[in-house]
Tab-separated table of C-alpha atoms in Angstrom:
chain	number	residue	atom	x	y	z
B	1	UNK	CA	-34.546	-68.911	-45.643
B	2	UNK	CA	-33.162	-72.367	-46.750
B	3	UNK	CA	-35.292	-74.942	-49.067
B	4	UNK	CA	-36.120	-77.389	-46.541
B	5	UNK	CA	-38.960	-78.727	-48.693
B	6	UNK	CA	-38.537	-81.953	-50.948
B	7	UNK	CA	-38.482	-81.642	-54.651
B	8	UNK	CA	-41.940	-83.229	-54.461
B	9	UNK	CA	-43.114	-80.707	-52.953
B	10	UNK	CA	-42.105	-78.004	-55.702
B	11	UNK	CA	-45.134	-76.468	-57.132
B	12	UNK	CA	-45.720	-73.949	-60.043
B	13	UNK	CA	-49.349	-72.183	-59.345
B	14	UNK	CA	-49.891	-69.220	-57.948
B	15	UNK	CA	-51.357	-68.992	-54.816
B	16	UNK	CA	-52.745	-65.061	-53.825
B	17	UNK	CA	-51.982	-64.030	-49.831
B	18	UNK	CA	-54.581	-61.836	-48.636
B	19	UNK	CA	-53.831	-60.728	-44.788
B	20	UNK	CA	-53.912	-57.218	-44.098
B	21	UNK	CA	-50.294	-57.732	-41.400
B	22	UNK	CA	-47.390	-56.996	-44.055
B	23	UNK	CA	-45.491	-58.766	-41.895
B	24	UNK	CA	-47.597	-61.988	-42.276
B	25	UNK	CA	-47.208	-61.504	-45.706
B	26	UNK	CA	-43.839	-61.526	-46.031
B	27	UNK	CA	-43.589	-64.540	-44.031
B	28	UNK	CA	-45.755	-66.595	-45.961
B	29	UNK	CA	-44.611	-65.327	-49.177
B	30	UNK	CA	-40.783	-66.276	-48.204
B	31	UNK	CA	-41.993	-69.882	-46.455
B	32	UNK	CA	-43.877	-70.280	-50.584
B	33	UNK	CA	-41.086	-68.956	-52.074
B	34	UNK	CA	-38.341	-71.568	-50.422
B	35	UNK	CA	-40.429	-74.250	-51.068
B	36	UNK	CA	-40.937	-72.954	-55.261
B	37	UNK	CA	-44.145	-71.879	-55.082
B	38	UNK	CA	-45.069	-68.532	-57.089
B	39	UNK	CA	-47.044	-65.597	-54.988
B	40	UNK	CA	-48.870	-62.535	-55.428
B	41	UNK	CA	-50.148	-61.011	-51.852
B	42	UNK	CA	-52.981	-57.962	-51.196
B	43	UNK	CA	-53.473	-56.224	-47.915
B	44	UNK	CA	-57.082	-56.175	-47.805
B	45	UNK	CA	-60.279	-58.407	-48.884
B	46	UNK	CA	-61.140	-55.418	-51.569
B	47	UNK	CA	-57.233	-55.104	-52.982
B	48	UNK	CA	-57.137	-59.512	-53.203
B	49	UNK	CA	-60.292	-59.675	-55.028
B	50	UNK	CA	-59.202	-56.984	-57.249
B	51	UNK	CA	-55.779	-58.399	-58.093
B	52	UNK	CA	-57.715	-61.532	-58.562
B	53	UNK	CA	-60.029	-60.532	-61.109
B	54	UNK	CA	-56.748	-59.229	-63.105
B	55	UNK	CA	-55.185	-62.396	-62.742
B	56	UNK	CA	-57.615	-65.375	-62.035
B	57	UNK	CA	-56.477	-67.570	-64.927
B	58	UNK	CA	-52.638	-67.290	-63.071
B	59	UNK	CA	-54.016	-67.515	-59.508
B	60	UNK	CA	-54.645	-71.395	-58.526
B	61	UNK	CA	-55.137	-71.434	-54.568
B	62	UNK	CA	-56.344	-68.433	-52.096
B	63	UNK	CA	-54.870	-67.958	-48.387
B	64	UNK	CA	-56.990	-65.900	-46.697
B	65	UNK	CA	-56.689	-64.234	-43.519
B	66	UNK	CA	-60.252	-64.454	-41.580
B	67	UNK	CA	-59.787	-61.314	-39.579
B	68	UNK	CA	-59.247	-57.902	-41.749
B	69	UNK	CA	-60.435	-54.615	-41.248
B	70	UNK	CA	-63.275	-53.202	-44.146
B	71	UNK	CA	-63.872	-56.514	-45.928
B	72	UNK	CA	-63.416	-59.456	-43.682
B	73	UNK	CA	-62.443	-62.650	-44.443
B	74	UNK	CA	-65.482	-64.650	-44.760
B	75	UNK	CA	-67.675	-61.824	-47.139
B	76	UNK	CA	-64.315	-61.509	-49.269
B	77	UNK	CA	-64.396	-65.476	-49.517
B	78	UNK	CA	-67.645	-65.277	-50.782
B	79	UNK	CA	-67.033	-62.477	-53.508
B	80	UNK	CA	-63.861	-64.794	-54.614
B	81	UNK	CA	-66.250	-67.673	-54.419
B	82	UNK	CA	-68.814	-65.813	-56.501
B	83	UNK	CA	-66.138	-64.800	-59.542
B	84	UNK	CA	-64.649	-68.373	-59.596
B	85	UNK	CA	-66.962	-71.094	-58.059
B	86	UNK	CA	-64.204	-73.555	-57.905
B	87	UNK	CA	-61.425	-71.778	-56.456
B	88	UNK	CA	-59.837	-73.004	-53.822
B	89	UNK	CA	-59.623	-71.330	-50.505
B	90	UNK	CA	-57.552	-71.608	-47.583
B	91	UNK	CA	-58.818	-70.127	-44.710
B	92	UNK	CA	-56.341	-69.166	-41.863
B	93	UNK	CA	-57.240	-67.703	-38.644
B	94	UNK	CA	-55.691	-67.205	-34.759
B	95	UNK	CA	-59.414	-68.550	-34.298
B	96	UNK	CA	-60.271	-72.372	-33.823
B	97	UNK	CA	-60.695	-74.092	-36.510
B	98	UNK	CA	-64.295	-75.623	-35.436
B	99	UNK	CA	-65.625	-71.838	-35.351
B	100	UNK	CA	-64.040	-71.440	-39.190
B	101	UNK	CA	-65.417	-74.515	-40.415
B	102	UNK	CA	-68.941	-73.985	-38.927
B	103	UNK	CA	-69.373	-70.984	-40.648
B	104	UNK	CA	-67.863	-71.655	-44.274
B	105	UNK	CA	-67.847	-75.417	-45.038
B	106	UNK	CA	-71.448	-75.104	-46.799
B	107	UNK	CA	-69.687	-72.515	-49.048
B	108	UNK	CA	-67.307	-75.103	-50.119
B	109	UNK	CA	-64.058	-74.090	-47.830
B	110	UNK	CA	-61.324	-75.731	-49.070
B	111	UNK	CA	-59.063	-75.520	-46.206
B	112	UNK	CA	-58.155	-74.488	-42.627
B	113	UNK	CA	-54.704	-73.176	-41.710
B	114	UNK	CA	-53.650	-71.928	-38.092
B	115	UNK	CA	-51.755	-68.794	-37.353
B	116	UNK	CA	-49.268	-68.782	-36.384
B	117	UNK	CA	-48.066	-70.733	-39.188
B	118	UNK	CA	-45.445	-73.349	-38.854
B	119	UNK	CA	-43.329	-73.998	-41.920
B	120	UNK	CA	-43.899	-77.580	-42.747
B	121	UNK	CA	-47.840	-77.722	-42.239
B	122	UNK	CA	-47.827	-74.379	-44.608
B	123	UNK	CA	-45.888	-76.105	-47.531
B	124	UNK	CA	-47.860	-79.424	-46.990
B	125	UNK	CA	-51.071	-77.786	-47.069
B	126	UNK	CA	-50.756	-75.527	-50.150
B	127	UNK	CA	-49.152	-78.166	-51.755
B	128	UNK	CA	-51.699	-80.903	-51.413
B	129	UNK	CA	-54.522	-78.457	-52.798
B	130	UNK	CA	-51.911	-77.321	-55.559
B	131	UNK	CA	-51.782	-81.152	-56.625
B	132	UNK	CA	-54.838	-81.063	-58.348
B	133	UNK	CA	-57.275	-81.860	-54.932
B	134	UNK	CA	-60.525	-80.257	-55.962
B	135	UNK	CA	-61.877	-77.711	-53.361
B	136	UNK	CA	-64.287	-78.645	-50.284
């Protein structure tokens, strides 16, 4: 994939992928990767808050698939939520975004991101709440 983003829009944090479609993953991961930003990526709600307890002090930003098997999206948002009250979470779901928001905003949801994903709303997105934008 080419670097179509500006050079403003290079950012160093970490942001962890939690979706349990590999191939999602590897999407995102190479749309964050063109555009300089640094990932780490877990296939389930259980394996993401696991890898994030290893490396919260690394991992700046959370994109988190709503729909997953075991764990779903909004209980593992508010086990992430409970280790790190201030972490910011992106939400991203085939669902509407209304339905998302309804649900989690109280819990201080961060953001909302539709699947499918289209490459310069992903990079905007993850950037602006890698600037320094506090969560909710």
């Amino acid at each position: 994939m080419t670097d179509n983003a500006p050079d403003n829009q290079k950012v160093r944090d970490r942001v962890l992928i939690i979706d349990d479609d590999a191939e999602v993953r590897e999407v995102v991961i190479d749309m964050l990767d063109s555009a300089g930003v640094k990932t780490m990526s877990a296939g389930s709600g259980e394996e993401g808050i696991t890898l994030f307890q290893s490396h919260q002090d690394e991992i700046e930003l959370v994109l988190l698939d709503l729909s997953m098997p075991g764990i779903g999206g909004k209980e593992t948002f508010r086990r992430l939520r409970a280790l790190k009250h201030d972490l910011k979470i992106v939400l991203s779901s085939g669902y509407g975004q209304d339905e998302v928001k309804n649900d989690l905003n109280f819990l201080g949801l961060t953001g909302f991101i539709q699947k499918p994903y289209r490459y310069a709303k992903l990079i905007g997105l993850i950037g602006k709440y890698l600037d320094g934008s506090s969560p909710g």
